CSV table of C-alpha atoms and ligand atoms in Angstrom, one decimal:
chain,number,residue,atom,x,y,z
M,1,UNK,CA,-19.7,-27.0,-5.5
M,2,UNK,CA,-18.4,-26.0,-8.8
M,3,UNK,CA,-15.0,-26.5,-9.8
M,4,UNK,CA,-14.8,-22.0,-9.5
M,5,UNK,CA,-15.9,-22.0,-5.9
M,6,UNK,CA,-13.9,-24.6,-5.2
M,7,UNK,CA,-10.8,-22.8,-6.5
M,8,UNK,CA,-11.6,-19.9,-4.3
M,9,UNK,CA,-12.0,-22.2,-1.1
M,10,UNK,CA,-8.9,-23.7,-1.4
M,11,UNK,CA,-6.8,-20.4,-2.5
M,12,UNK,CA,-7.7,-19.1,0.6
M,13,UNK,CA,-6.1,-21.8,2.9
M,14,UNK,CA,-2.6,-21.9,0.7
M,15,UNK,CA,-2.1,-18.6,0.4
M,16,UNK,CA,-3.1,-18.7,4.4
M,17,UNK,CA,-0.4,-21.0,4.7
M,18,UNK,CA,2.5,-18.4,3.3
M,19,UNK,CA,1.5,-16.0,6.2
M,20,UNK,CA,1.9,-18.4,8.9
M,21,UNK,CA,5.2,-17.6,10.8
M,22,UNK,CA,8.0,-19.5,12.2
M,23,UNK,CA,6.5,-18.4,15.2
M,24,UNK,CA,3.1,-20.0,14.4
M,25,UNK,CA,1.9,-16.7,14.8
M,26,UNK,CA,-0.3,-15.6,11.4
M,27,UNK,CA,1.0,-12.1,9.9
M,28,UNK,CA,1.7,-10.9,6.2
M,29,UNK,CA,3.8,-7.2,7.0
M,30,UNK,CA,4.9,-6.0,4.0
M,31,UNK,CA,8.1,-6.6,2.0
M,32,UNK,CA,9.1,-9.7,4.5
M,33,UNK,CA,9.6,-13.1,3.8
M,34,UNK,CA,5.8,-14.2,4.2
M,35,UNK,CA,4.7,-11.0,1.4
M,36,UNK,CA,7.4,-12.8,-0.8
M,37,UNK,CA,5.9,-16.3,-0.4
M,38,UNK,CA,2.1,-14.9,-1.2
M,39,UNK,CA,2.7,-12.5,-3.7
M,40,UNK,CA,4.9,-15.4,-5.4
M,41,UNK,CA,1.2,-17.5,-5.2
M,42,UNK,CA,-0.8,-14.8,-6.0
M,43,UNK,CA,1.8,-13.7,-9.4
M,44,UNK,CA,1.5,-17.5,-10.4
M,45,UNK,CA,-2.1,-17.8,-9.9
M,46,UNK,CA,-2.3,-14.5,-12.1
M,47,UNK,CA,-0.6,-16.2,-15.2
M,48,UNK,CA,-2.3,-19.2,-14.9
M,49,UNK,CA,-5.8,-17.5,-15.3
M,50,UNK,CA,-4.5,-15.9,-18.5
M,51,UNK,CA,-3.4,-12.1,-17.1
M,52,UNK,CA,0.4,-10.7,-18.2
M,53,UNK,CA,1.8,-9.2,-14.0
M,54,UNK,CA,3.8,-6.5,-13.8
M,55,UNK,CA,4.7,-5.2,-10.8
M,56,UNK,CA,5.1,-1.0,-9.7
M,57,UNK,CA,7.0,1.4,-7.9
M,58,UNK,CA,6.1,0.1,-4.4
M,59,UNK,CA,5.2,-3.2,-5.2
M,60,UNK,CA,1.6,-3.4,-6.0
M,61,UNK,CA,1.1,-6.5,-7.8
M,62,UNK,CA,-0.8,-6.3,-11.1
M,63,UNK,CA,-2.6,-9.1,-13.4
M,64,UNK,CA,-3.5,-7.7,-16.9
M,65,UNK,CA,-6.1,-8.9,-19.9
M,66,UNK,CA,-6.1,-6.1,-22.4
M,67,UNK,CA,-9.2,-5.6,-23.8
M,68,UNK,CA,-10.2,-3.5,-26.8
M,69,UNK,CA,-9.6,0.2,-24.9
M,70,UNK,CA,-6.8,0.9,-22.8
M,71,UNK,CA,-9.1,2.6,-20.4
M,72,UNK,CA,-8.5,0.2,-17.3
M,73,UNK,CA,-11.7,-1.2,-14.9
M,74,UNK,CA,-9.4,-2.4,-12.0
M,75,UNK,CA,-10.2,-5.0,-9.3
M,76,UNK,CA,-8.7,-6.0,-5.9
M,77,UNK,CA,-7.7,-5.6,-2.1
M,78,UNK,CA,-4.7,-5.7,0.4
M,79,UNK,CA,-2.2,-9.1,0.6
M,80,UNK,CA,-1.0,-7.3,3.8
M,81,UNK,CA,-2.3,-8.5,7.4
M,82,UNK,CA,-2.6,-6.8,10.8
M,83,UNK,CA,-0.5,-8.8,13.2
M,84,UNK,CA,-1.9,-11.8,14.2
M,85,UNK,CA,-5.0,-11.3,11.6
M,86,UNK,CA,-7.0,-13.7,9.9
M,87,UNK,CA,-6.9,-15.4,6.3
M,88,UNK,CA,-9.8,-13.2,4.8
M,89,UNK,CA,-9.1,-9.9,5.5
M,90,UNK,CA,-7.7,-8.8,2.3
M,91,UNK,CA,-7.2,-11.8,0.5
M,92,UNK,CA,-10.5,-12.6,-0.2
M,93,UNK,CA,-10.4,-9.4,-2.8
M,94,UNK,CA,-7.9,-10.5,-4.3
M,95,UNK,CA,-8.6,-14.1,-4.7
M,96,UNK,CA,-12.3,-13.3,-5.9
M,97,UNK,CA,-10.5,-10.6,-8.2
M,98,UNK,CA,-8.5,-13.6,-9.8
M,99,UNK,CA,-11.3,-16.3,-10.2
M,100,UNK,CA,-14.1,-13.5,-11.5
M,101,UNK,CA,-11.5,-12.2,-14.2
M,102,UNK,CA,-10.4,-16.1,-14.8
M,103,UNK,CA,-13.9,-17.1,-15.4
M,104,UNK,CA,-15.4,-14.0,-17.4
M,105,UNK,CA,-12.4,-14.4,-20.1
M,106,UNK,CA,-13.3,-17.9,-19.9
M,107,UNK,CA,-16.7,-17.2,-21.2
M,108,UNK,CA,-16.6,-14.0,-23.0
M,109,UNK,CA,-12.8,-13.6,-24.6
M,110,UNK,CA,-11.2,-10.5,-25.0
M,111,UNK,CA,-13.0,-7.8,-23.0
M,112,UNK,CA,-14.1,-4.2,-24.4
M,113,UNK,CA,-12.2,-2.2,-21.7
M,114,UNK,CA,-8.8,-3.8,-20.3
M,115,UNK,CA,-9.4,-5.9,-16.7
M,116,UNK,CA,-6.6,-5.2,-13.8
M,117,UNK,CA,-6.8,-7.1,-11.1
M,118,UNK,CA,-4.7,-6.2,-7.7
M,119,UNK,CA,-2.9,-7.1,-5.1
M,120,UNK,CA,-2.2,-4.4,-3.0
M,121,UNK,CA,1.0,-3.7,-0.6
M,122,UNK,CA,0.7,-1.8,2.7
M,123,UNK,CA,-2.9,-1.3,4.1
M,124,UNK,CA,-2.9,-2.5,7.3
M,125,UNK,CA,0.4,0.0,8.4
M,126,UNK,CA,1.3,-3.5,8.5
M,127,UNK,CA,4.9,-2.4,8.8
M,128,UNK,CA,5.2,0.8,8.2
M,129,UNK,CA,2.5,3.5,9.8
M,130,UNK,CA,0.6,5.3,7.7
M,131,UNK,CA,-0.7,2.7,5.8
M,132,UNK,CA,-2.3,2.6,2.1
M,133,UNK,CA,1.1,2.6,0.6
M,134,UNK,CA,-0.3,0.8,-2.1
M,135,UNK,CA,-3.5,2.8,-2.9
M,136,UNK,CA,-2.1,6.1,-2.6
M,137,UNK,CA,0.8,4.9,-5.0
M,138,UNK,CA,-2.1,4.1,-7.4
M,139,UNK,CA,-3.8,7.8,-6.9
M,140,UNK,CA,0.0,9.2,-7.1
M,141,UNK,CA,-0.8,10.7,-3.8
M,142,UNK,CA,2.5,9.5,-1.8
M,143,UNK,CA,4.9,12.2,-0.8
M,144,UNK,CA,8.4,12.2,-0.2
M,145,UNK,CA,7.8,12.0,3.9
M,146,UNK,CA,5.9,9.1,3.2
M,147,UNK,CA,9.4,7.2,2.1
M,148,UNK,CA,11.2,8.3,5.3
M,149,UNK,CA,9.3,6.7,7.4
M,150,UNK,CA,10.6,3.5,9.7
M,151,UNK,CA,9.3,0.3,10.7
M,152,UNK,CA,9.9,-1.2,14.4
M,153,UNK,CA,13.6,-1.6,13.0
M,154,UNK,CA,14.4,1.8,12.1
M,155,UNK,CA,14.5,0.7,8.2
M,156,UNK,CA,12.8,3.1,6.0
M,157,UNK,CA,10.2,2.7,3.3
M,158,UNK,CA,12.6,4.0,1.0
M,159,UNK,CA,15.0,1.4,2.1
M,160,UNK,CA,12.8,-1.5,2.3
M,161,UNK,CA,11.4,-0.9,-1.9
M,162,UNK,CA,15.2,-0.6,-2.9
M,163,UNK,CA,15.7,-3.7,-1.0
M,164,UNK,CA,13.1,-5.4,-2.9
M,165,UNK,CA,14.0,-3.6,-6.1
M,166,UNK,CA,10.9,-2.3,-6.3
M,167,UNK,CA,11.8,1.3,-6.5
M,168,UNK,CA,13.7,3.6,-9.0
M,169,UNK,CA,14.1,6.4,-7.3
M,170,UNK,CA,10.7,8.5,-8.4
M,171,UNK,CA,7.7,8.7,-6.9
M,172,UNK,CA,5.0,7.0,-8.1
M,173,UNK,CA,2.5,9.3,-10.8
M,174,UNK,CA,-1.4,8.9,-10.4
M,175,UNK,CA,-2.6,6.5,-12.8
M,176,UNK,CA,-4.7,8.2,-15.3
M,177,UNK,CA,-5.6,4.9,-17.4
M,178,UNK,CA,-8.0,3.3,-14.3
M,179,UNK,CA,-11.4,4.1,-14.7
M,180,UNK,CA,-13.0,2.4,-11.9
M,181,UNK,CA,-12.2,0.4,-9.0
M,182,UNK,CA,-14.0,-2.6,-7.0
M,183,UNK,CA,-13.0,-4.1,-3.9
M,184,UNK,CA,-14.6,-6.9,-2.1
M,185,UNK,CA,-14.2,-7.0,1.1
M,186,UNK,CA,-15.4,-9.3,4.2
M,187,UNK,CA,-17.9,-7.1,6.3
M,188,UNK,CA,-15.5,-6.9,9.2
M,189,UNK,CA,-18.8,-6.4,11.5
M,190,UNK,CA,-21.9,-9.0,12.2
M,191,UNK,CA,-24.5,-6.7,10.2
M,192,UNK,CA,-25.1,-8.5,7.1
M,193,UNK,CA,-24.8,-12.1,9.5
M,194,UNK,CA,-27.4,-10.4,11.7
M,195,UNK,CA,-30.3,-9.1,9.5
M,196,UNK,CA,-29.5,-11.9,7.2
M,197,UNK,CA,-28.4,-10.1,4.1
M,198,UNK,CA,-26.0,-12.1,1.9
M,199,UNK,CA,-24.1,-9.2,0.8
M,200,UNK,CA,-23.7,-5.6,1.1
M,201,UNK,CA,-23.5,-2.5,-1.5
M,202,UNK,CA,-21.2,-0.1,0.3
M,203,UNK,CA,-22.4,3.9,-0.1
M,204,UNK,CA,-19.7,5.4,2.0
M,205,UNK,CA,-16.7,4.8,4.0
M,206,UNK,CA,-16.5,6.2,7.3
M,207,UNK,CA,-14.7,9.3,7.9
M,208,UNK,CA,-12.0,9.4,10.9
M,209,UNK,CA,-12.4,12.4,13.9
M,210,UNK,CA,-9.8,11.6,16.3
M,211,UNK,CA,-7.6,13.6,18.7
M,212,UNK,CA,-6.5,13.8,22.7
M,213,UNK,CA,-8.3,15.8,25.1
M,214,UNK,CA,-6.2,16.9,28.4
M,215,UNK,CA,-8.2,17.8,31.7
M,216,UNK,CA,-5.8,19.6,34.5
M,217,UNK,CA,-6.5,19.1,38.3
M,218,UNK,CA,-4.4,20.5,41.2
M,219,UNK,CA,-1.7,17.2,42.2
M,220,UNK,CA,-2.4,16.7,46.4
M,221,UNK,CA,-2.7,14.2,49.4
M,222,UNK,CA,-5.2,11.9,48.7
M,223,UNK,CA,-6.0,11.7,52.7
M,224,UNK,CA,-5.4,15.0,53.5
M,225,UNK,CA,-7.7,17.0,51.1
M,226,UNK,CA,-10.9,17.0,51.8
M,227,UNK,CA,-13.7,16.4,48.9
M,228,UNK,CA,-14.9,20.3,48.7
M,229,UNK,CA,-11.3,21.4,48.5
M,230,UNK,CA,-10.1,19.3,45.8
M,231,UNK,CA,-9.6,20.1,41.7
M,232,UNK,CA,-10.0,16.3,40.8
M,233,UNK,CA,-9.7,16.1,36.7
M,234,UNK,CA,-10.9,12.6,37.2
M,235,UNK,CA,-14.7,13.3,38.2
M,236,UNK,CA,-14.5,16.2,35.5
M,237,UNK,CA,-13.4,13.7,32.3
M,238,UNK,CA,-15.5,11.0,33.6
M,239,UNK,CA,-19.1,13.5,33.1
M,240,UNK,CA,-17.2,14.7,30.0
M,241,UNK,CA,-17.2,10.9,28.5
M,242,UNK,CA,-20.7,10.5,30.0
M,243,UNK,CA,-22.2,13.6,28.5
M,244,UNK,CA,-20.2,12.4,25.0
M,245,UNK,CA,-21.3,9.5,24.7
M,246,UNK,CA,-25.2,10.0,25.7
M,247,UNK,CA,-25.0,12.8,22.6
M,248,UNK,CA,-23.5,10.3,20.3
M,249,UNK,CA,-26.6,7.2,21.3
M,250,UNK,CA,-28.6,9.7,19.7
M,251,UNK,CA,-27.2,9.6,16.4
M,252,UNK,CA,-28.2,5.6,16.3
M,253,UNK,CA,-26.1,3.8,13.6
M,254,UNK,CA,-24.6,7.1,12.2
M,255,UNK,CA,-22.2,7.8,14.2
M,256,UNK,CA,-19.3,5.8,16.7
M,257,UNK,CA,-17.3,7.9,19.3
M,258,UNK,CA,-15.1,5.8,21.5
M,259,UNK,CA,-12.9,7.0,24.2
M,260,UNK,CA,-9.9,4.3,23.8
M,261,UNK,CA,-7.6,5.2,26.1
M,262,UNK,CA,-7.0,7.2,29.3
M,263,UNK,CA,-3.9,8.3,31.0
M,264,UNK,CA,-3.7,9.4,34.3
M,265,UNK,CA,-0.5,11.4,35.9
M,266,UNK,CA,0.9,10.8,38.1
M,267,UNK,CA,-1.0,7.9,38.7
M,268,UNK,CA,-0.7,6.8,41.8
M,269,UNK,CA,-3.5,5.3,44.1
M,270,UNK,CA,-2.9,7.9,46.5
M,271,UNK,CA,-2.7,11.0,45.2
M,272,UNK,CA,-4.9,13.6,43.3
M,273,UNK,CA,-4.0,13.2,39.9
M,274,UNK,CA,-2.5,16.5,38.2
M,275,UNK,CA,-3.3,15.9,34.8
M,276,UNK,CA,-5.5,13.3,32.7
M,277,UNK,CA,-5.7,12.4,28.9
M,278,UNK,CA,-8.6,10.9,26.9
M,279,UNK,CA,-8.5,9.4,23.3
M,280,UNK,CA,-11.5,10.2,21.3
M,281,UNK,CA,-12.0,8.2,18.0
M,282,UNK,CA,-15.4,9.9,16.5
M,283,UNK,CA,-16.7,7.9,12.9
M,284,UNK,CA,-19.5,8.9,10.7
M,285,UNK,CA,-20.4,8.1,7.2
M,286,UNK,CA,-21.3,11.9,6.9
M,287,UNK,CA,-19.0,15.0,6.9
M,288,UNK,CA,-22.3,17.0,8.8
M,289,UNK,CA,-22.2,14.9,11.5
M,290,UNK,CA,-18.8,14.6,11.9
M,291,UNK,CA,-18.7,18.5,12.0
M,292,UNK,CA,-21.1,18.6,14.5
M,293,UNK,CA,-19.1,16.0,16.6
M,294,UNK,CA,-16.6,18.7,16.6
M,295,UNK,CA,-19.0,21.4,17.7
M,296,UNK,CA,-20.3,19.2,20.3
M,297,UNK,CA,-17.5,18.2,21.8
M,298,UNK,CA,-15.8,22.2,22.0
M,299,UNK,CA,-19.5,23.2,23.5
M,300,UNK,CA,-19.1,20.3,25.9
M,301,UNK,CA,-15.5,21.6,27.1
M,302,UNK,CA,-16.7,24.6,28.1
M,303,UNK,CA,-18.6,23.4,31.0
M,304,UNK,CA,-15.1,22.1,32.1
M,305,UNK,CA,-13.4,25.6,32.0
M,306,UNK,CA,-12.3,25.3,35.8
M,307,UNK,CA,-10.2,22.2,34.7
M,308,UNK,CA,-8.3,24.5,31.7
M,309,UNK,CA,-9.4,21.3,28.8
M,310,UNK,CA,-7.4,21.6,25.9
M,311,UNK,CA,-8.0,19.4,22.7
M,312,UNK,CA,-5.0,18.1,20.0
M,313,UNK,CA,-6.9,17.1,17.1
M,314,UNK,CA,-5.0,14.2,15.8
M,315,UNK,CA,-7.1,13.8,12.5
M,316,UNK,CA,-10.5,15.0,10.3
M,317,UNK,CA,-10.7,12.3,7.7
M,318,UNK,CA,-13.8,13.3,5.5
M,319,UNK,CA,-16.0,10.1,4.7
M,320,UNK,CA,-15.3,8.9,1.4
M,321,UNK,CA,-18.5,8.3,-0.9
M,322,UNK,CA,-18.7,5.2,-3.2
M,323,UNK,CA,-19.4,6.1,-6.9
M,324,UNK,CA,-23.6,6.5,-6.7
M,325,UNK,CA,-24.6,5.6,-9.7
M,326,UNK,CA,-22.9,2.0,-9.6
M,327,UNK,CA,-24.1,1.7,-5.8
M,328,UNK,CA,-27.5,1.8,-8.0
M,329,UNK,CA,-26.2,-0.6,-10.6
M,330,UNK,CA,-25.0,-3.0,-8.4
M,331,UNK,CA,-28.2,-3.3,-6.6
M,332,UNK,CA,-30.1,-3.8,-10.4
M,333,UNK,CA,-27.6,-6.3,-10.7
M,334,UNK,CA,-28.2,-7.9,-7.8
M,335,UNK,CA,-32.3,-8.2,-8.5
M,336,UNK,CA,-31.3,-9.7,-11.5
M,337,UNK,CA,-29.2,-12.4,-9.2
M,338,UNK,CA,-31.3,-12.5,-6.6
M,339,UNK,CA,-28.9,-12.0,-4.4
M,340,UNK,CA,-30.3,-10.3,-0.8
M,341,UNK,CA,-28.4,-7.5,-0.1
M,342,UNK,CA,-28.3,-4.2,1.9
M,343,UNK,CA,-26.6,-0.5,1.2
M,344,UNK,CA,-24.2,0.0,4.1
M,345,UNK,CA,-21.6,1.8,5.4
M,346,UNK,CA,-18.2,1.3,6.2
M,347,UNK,CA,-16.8,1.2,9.7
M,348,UNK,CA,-13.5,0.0,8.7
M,349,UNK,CA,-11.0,1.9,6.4
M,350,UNK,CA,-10.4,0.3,3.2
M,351,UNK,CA,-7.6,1.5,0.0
M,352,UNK,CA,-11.2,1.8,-1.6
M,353,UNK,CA,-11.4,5.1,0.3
M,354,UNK,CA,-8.3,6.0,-1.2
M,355,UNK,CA,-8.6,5.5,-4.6
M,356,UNK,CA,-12.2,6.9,-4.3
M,357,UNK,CA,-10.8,10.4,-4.1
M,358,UNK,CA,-9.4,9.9,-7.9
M,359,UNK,CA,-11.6,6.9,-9.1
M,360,UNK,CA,-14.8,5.8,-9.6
M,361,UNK,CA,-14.8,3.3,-6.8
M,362,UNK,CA,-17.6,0.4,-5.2
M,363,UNK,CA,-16.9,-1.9,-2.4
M,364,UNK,CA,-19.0,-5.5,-2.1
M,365,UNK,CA,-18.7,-6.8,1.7
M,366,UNK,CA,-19.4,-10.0,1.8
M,367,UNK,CA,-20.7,-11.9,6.0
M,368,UNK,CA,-18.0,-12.1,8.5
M,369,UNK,CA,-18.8,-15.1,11.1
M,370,UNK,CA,-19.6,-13.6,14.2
M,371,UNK,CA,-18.6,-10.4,12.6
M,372,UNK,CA,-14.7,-11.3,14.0
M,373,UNK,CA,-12.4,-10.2,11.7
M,374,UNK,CA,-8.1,-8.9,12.7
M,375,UNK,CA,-8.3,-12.0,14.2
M,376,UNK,CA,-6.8,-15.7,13.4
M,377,UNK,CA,-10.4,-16.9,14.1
M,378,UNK,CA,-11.7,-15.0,11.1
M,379,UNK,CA,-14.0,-17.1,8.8
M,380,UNK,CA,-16.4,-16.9,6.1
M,381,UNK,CA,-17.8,-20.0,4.3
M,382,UNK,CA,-17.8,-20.6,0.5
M,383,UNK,CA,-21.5,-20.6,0.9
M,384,UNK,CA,-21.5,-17.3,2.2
M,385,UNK,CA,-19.0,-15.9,-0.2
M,386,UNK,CA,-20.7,-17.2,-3.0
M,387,UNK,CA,-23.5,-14.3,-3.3
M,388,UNK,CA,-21.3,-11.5,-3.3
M,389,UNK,CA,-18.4,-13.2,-5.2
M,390,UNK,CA,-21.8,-13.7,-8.4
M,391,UNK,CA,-22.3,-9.9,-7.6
M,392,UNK,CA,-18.6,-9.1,-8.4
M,393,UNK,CA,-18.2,-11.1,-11.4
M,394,UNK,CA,-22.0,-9.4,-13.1
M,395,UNK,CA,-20.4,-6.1,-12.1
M,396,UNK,CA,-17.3,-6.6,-13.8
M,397,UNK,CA,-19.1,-8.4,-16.7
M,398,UNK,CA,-21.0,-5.6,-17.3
M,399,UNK,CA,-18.3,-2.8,-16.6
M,400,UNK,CA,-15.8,-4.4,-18.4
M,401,UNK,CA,-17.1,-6.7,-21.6
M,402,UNK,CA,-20.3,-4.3,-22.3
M,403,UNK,CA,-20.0,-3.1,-25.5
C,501,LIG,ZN1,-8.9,-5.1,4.8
């Protein structure tokens, strides 16, 4: 193994080692002591490999090399974890981001455009819920709301950046300077393990459909009511989710509609329920289908009229596109390499969909073992990283020191 693999391999298990808990449990929230301990690695690791940190408004950790242009080509991923995640999830962006930039200045000096690399705060609504905290500071796309918001505590955003001395008071302006983003991620999924690809060229980022749907049946005696007399909202959802999900096996691998939860009221064993609530969580690479989930679902409903369904839609998150023509590039690139890879889409939400909106932006995913990943038991080998990580580093060669 070389000596720059190797480096990666063991990054990974100490800053692993800053999220690990008094508790034993494994969880990097943000602005806590285990986010002081890594970002403290990650600053240090920075320096060593020859970038100037700084730090911004809500604590987004940057490494710099300044290269001929300010015009910025920026590279990275989340330090925060989900509780009770695993070591890659995040992490792995950043630590690639570090050795890639380490070992292209190495080798080719001072680079045309300047290299950023990132370590991003909040992703995960680690600690606070809305999550991408650190993205949308990048895109300037925070609002005042946003700082008002409390963690399990009751302490504020707001509260917990002063605390840090992170924040001034303003909130953070889009950065104009950044002129494309990459993030490599771990799969999250058992895709690229499955067909055997050794990495994947993300086209688009799923877009989020979510909301609650609310049936309403007549409350009475379970023993005394006899089958014909009853309005039951149970049998009604239950064809509902039935007739759902048979619509969405027809969209094969385009689509993901899962009915999380339902609530039953009162709930009781022995009595009619009054009232029930599904969770629908609808995903689609494309904006069609996700409109047409929306269609479906309203034309559905109105077989149900007798049980008066009513919908709360919690969310319409368009699917965000990756930048095409370096979708293209980075599968040239990886011909060149010989590196097997697929075009994909993303199941999982990433900052890259946020700072797509603004920025030129491209994701890598690199295997997941068994596709677990949110989960202590995540893994990915240095073998397995390897392709993906020689994908990253061509990319930013090429976007970065090209003249
Ligand atoms: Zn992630």
């Amino acid at each position: 193994m070389t000596e720059e693999l190797k480096w990666i391999e063991d990054a990974i298990d100490e800053l692993g080692q800053t999220a690990i808990k008094e508790d034993n449990t494994y969880w990097r929230a943000t602005y806590t002591e285990e986010d002081r301990k890594g970002t403290a690695l990650l600053k240090r690791w920075m320096e060593e490999a020859g970038f100037c940190t700084y730090f911004d408004q809500v604590g987004n950790l940057f490494g710099k090399i300044e290269g001929n242009a300010k015009d910025v080509v920026l590279t990275g991923s989340h330090r925060d974890t989900v509780r009770n995640g695993g070591r890659y999830d995040g992490a792995l962006g950043i630590i690639t981001a570090i050795a890639a930039g380490k070992a292209l200045y190495q080798k080719k000096g001072r680079p045309e455009q300047t290299l950023e690399v990132v370590a991003l705060c909040e992703e995960e609504a680690s600690r606070f819920l809305t999550g991408y905290t650190g993205s949308r500071a990048i895109t300037g796309t925070l609002r005042e709301d946003d700082l008002s918001e409390k963690d399990e505590r009751g302490i504020s955003l707001k509260e917990a950046l002063e605390a840090e001395g992170y924040f001034d008071g303003t909130l953070p302006k889009a950065r104009s300077d950044i002129k494309q983003f990459l993030e490599l991620h771990i799969e999250q999924g058992g895709v690229l393990e499955k067909t055997g690809k050794q990495a994947g060229i993300v086209t688009a980022i799923v877009g989020i459909f979510a909301g609650d749907i609310y049936f309403h049946g007549e409350q009475n005696h379970a023993g005394t009511t006899p089958m014909h007399m009853r309005k039951d909202p149970v049998p009604a959802a239950a064809d509902f989710i039935s007739a759902l999900n048979r619509w969405a096996l027809t969209k094969g691998t385009d689509l993901t509609c899962t009915i999380g939860n339902i609530t039953i009221e009162p709930g009781k064993s022995n009595v009619i329920p009054a009232r029930l609530k599904l969770t629908f969580d609808i995903r689609s690479g494309s904006q069609r289908l996700q409109e047409e989930a929306r269609a479906k679902i309203e034309a559905l409903l109105q077989q149900f009229q007798g049980y008066t369904p009513k919908v709360v839609y919690a969310c319409q998150d368009p699917p965000a596109s990756m930048d095409r023509e370096n979708v293209s590039a980075l599968g040239r690139l990886a011909k060149d390499q010989k590196i097997a890879v697929m075009t994909m889409i993303s199941g999982a939400g990433h900052d890259a969909q946020i700072i797509a909106e603004k920025i030129r932006t491209n994701m890598i995913f690199v295997p997941s073992e068994k596709g677990i990943s949110h989960s202590p038991l995540e893994f990915t080998s240095i073998r397995k990283i390897e392709p993906g990580y020689r994908l990253m580093k061509a990319f930013l060669e090429q976007a970065a020191w090209k003249k």
